[in-house]
Amino acid sequence: AQSVTQLGSHVSVSEGALVLLRCNYSSSVPPYLFWYVQYPNQGLQLLLKYTTGATLVKGINGFEAEFKKSETSFHLTKPSAHMSDAAEYFCAVRYNTNAGKSTFGDGTTLTVKP
Amino acid sequence: DVKVTQSSRYLVKRTGEKVFLECVQDMDHENMFWYRQDPGLGLRLIYFSYDVKMKEKGDIPEGYSVSREKKERFSLILESASTNQTSMYLCASSLVGGLEKLFFGSGTQLSVL
């Protein structure tokens, strides 16, 4: 069975600092990989996804993530944090089998300090 | 703009009541999902549906049932609500295929007293 681990339930950075949110997955086959963001009182929305091809994926709001098969990781980064980045971030995996069921990590809450 | 609409933002019910949570999508998506979101536990899949009248259990189906009579509508039913079902419920939909993203509703915060 697949699983997703997000290291660190809370991450705090200063405005302008690097953001690094970690995601590792456990799977016998490489999955499709997603990062979603949830702002307060809202549903989740897609930040970026990796399906095939280039392993460095760029998303919205200056975020990017790199798929590393050897490390089974898909860490999310942003060079310079902005106050508006404060939110909860979820890493997820999905497959073509099993009706495309997604498995989510437990989430990481990002706080940005002025 | 594409939309997944959940009928209620906040809902307060009594223990033992039958509760219906409704979700409608306007994107002609085949797949629909119900998740439960609790602090520190992420999103846990309750049920999903890949076609009209088709449903599959997710990871935590106990105490829940679902209905999908029309493609655009997916209902979550709590047959007899209990306090441990107090949670945020999120509906999502997607096209068929593992590489497709999920579109989420804004969620329903259910409190069972």
Short mmCIF file of C-alpha atoms in Angstrom, two decimals:
data_model
loop_
_atom_site.label_atom_id
_atom_site.label_comp_id
_atom_site.label_asym_id
_atom_site.label_seq_id
_atom_site.Cartn_x
_atom_site.Cartn_y
_atom_site.Cartn_z
CA ALA A 1 0.00 0.00 0.00
CA GLN A 2 1.16 3.48 -0.78
CA SER A 3 1.83 6.14 1.84
CA VAL A 4 2.94 9.74 1.93
CA THR A 5 5.09 11.28 4.66
CA GLN A 6 5.46 15.00 5.15
CA LEU A 7 8.31 15.74 7.52
CA GLY A 8 7.38 18.55 9.86
CA SER A 9 3.78 19.39 10.63
CA HIS A 10 4.73 23.05 11.18
CA VAL A 11 7.38 25.09 9.38
CA SER A 12 8.13 28.71 10.18
CA VAL A 13 10.23 31.01 8.00
CA SER A 14 10.92 34.71 7.81
CA GLU A 15 9.60 36.74 4.91
CA GLY A 16 12.13 36.56 2.08
CA ALA A 17 13.68 33.30 3.31
CA LEU A 18 13.78 29.99 1.49
CA VAL A 19 10.78 27.72 1.89
CA LEU A 20 11.41 23.96 1.94
CA LEU A 21 8.57 21.52 2.61
CA ARG A 22 9.47 17.86 2.54
CA CYS A 23 7.51 14.97 1.05
CA ASN A 24 8.48 11.32 0.73
CA TYR A 25 6.35 8.54 -0.63
CA SER A 26 6.36 4.81 -0.29
CA SER A 27 5.27 2.87 -3.35
CA SER A 28 6.29 -0.13 -5.42
CA VAL A 29 5.71 1.84 -8.63
CA PRO A 30 6.36 5.51 -9.30
CA PRO A 31 3.18 7.49 -8.76
CA TYR A 32 1.94 10.77 -10.08
CA LEU A 33 2.83 13.41 -7.50
CA PHE A 34 0.96 16.53 -6.46
CA TRP A 35 1.26 19.46 -4.09
CA TYR A 36 -1.93 21.19 -3.00
CA VAL A 37 -2.33 24.34 -0.90
CA GLN A 38 -5.18 25.18 1.44
CA TYR A 39 -5.72 28.76 2.55
CA PRO A 40 -7.85 29.40 5.65
CA ASN A 41 -11.52 28.54 5.22
CA GLN A 42 -11.02 27.27 1.70
CA GLY A 43 -10.75 23.96 -0.11
CA LEU A 44 -7.50 22.67 -1.55
CA GLN A 45 -6.12 23.93 -4.84
CA LEU A 46 -3.35 22.54 -6.99
CA LEU A 47 0.11 24.11 -6.72
CA LEU A 48 1.92 21.78 -9.11
CA LYS A 49 2.16 18.18 -10.23
CA TYR A 50 4.66 15.73 -11.66
CA THR A 51 3.49 13.16 -14.18
CA THR A 52 6.36 12.35 -16.57
CA GLY A 53 9.30 14.09 -18.21
CA ALA A 54 11.30 16.86 -16.57
CA THR A 55 11.79 16.12 -12.90
CA LEU A 56 11.84 19.78 -11.85
CA VAL A 57 8.29 21.07 -11.96
CA LYS A 58 7.25 24.71 -11.67
CA GLY A 59 3.91 25.69 -10.23
CA ILE A 60 1.91 28.74 -9.31
CA ASN A 61 3.07 31.54 -6.99
CA GLY A 62 6.78 30.83 -7.56
CA PHE A 63 6.77 27.33 -6.08
CA GLU A 64 8.64 24.42 -7.60
CA ALA A 65 9.30 20.78 -6.72
CA GLU A 66 11.78 18.17 -7.83
CA PHE A 67 10.98 14.49 -8.25
CA LYS A 68 13.86 12.30 -7.11
CA LYS A 69 13.08 8.67 -7.83
CA SER A 70 16.15 7.32 -6.03
CA GLU A 71 15.10 9.14 -2.85
CA THR A 72 11.33 8.66 -3.37
CA SER A 73 10.97 12.35 -2.64
CA PHE A 74 9.08 15.34 -4.03
CA HIS A 75 10.11 18.31 -1.90
CA LEU A 76 8.46 21.70 -2.43
CA THR A 77 10.56 24.87 -2.49
CA LYS A 78 10.23 28.60 -3.01
CA PRO A 79 13.30 30.87 -3.03
CA SER A 80 11.71 33.78 -1.17
CA ALA A 81 8.71 33.47 1.13
CA HIS A 82 5.90 36.00 1.06
CA MET A 83 3.38 36.66 3.79
CA SER A 84 0.64 35.43 1.48
CA ASP A 85 2.27 31.97 1.37
CA ALA A 86 1.05 31.23 4.89
CA ALA A 87 -1.22 28.22 4.46
CA GLU A 88 -1.38 24.46 4.85
CA TYR A 89 0.36 22.38 2.20
CA PHE A 90 -0.44 18.80 1.26
CA CYS A 91 1.58 16.35 -0.75
CA ALA A 92 -0.39 13.63 -2.55
CA VAL A 93 0.18 10.61 -4.77
CA ARG A 94 -2.15 9.15 -7.35
CA TYR A 95 -2.13 6.18 -9.73
CA ASN A 96 -3.98 5.07 -12.84
CA THR A 97 -5.19 1.99 -11.01
CA ASN A 98 -7.80 1.77 -8.25
CA ALA A 99 -10.02 4.40 -9.90
CA GLY A 100 -7.32 7.00 -9.45
CA LYS A 101 -7.61 7.15 -5.69
CA SER A 102 -5.33 9.80 -4.14
CA THR A 103 -3.40 9.39 -0.91
CA PHE A 104 -2.50 12.53 1.01
CA GLY A 105 0.16 13.34 3.55
CA ASP A 106 -0.79 14.77 6.93
CA GLY A 107 -0.06 18.32 5.81
CA THR A 108 2.47 21.01 6.74
CA THR A 109 1.38 24.37 8.09
CA LEU A 110 3.63 27.14 6.84
CA THR A 111 3.95 30.29 8.94
CA VAL A 112 5.71 33.34 7.50
CA LYS A 113 7.09 35.86 9.99
CA PRO A 114 7.49 39.52 9.05
CA ASP B 1 -14.87 28.96 -13.92
CA VAL B 2 -15.02 25.32 -12.86
CA LYS B 3 -16.76 24.60 -9.60
CA VAL B 4 -17.36 22.04 -6.91
CA THR B 5 -20.13 23.25 -4.65
CA GLN B 6 -20.89 21.89 -1.20
CA SER B 7 -24.34 22.74 0.03
CA SER B 8 -23.46 23.93 3.54
CA ARG B 9 -20.40 25.67 4.95
CA TYR B 10 -21.32 24.99 8.58
CA LEU B 11 -23.69 22.37 9.94
CA VAL B 12 -24.68 21.54 13.52
CA LYS B 13 -26.49 18.28 14.21
CA ARG B 14 -27.52 16.17 17.20
CA THR B 15 -26.21 12.71 18.03
CA GLY B 16 -28.30 10.08 16.28
CA GLU B 17 -29.58 12.34 13.51
CA LYS B 18 -29.35 11.31 9.87
CA VAL B 19 -27.16 13.83 8.04
CA PHE B 20 -26.87 14.51 4.32
CA LEU B 21 -23.91 16.37 2.84
CA GLU B 22 -24.39 17.34 -0.78
CA CYS B 23 -21.78 18.02 -3.44
CA VAL B 24 -22.33 19.18 -7.01
CA GLN B 25 -19.74 19.64 -9.76
CA ASP B 26 -20.25 21.40 -13.08
CA MET B 27 -17.28 19.93 -14.97
CA ASP B 28 -18.79 16.64 -16.20
CA HIS B 29 -16.20 14.73 -14.16
CA GLU B 30 -16.48 10.97 -13.84
CA ASN B 31 -14.69 10.69 -10.50
CA MET B 32 -15.98 12.14 -7.26
CA PHE B 33 -14.59 11.79 -3.75
CA TRP B 34 -15.48 12.47 -0.14
CA TYR B 35 -12.64 13.21 2.28
CA ARG B 36 -12.59 13.94 5.96
CA GLN B 37 -10.01 16.45 7.25
CA ASP B 38 -8.91 16.46 10.88
CA PRO B 39 -5.97 18.40 12.39
CA GLY B 40 -2.75 16.41 12.19
CA LEU B 41 -4.36 13.60 10.22
CA GLY B 42 -4.45 15.15 6.76
CA LEU B 43 -7.17 14.07 4.36
CA ARG B 44 -8.65 10.61 4.73
CA LEU B 45 -10.78 9.12 1.98
CA ILE B 46 -14.26 8.03 3.02
CA TYR B 47 -15.83 6.95 -0.28
CA PHE B 48 -15.34 7.59 -3.96
CA SER B 49 -17.31 7.06 -7.14
CA TYR B 50 -16.05 6.54 -10.67
CA ASP B 51 -19.43 6.56 -12.41
CA VAL B 52 -23.13 7.07 -11.80
CA LYS B 53 -24.45 4.54 -9.25
CA MET B 54 -20.91 3.17 -8.74
CA LYS B 55 -19.13 3.57 -5.43
CA GLU B 56 -16.07 2.25 -3.67
CA LYS B 57 -15.09 2.33 -0.02
CA GLY B 58 -12.14 4.43 0.91
CA ASP B 59 -9.96 4.15 3.97
CA ILE B 60 -12.54 5.08 6.63
CA PRO B 61 -16.05 4.16 5.38
CA GLU B 62 -17.50 3.01 8.71
CA GLY B 63 -20.54 5.02 9.73
CA TYR B 64 -20.96 6.57 6.27
CA SER B 65 -22.74 5.78 3.03
CA VAL B 66 -22.93 7.58 -0.31
CA SER B 67 -25.27 8.07 -3.21
CA ARG B 68 -24.59 9.02 -6.82
CA GLU B 69 -27.79 9.03 -8.84
CA LYS B 70 -26.61 11.71 -11.27
CA LYS B 71 -23.16 12.34 -12.66
CA GLU B 72 -22.88 15.82 -11.22
CA ARG B 73 -24.04 15.03 -7.67
CA PHE B 74 -22.39 12.96 -4.94
CA SER B 75 -24.00 12.77 -1.51
CA LEU B 76 -22.44 11.67 1.77
CA ILE B 77 -24.82 10.24 4.35
CA LEU B 78 -24.24 9.81 8.05
CA GLU B 79 -26.89 7.27 9.01
CA SER B 80 -26.74 8.06 12.73
CA ALA B 81 -24.40 10.91 13.52
CA SER B 82 -21.97 10.52 16.40
CA THR B 83 -19.69 13.03 18.13
CA ASN B 84 -16.58 11.42 16.62
CA GLN B 85 -17.88 12.41 13.19
CA THR B 86 -17.39 16.08 14.02
CA SER B 87 -14.99 17.14 11.31
CA MET B 88 -14.37 19.09 8.12
CA TYR B 89 -15.72 17.24 5.09
CA LEU B 90 -14.28 17.94 1.66
CA CYS B 91 -15.75 16.90 -1.66
CA ALA B 92 -13.58 16.63 -4.76
CA SER B 93 -13.96 15.66 -8.40
CA SER B 94 -11.66 14.85 -11.29
CA LEU B 95 -11.42 13.47 -14.77
CA VAL B 96 -10.46 9.82 -15.17
CA GLY B 97 -6.74 9.10 -14.90
CA GLY B 98 -4.11 9.20 -12.21
CA LEU B 99 -2.42 12.27 -13.67
CA GLU B 100 -5.54 14.39 -13.35
CA LYS B 101 -5.76 16.86 -10.50
CA LEU B 102 -8.56 17.00 -7.98
CA PHE B 103 -10.91 19.97 -7.81
CA PHE B 104 -12.11 20.62 -4.27
CA GLY B 105 -15.16 22.24 -2.77
CA SER B 106 -14.79 24.74 0.10
CA GLY B 107 -15.72 22.14 2.70
CA THR B 108 -18.48 21.58 5.24
CA GLN B 109 -17.59 21.93 8.91
CA LEU B 110 -19.89 19.49 10.69
CA SER B 111 -20.38 19.62 14.44
CA VAL B 112 -22.26 16.77 16.10
CA LEU B 113 -23.44 17.61 19.61
#
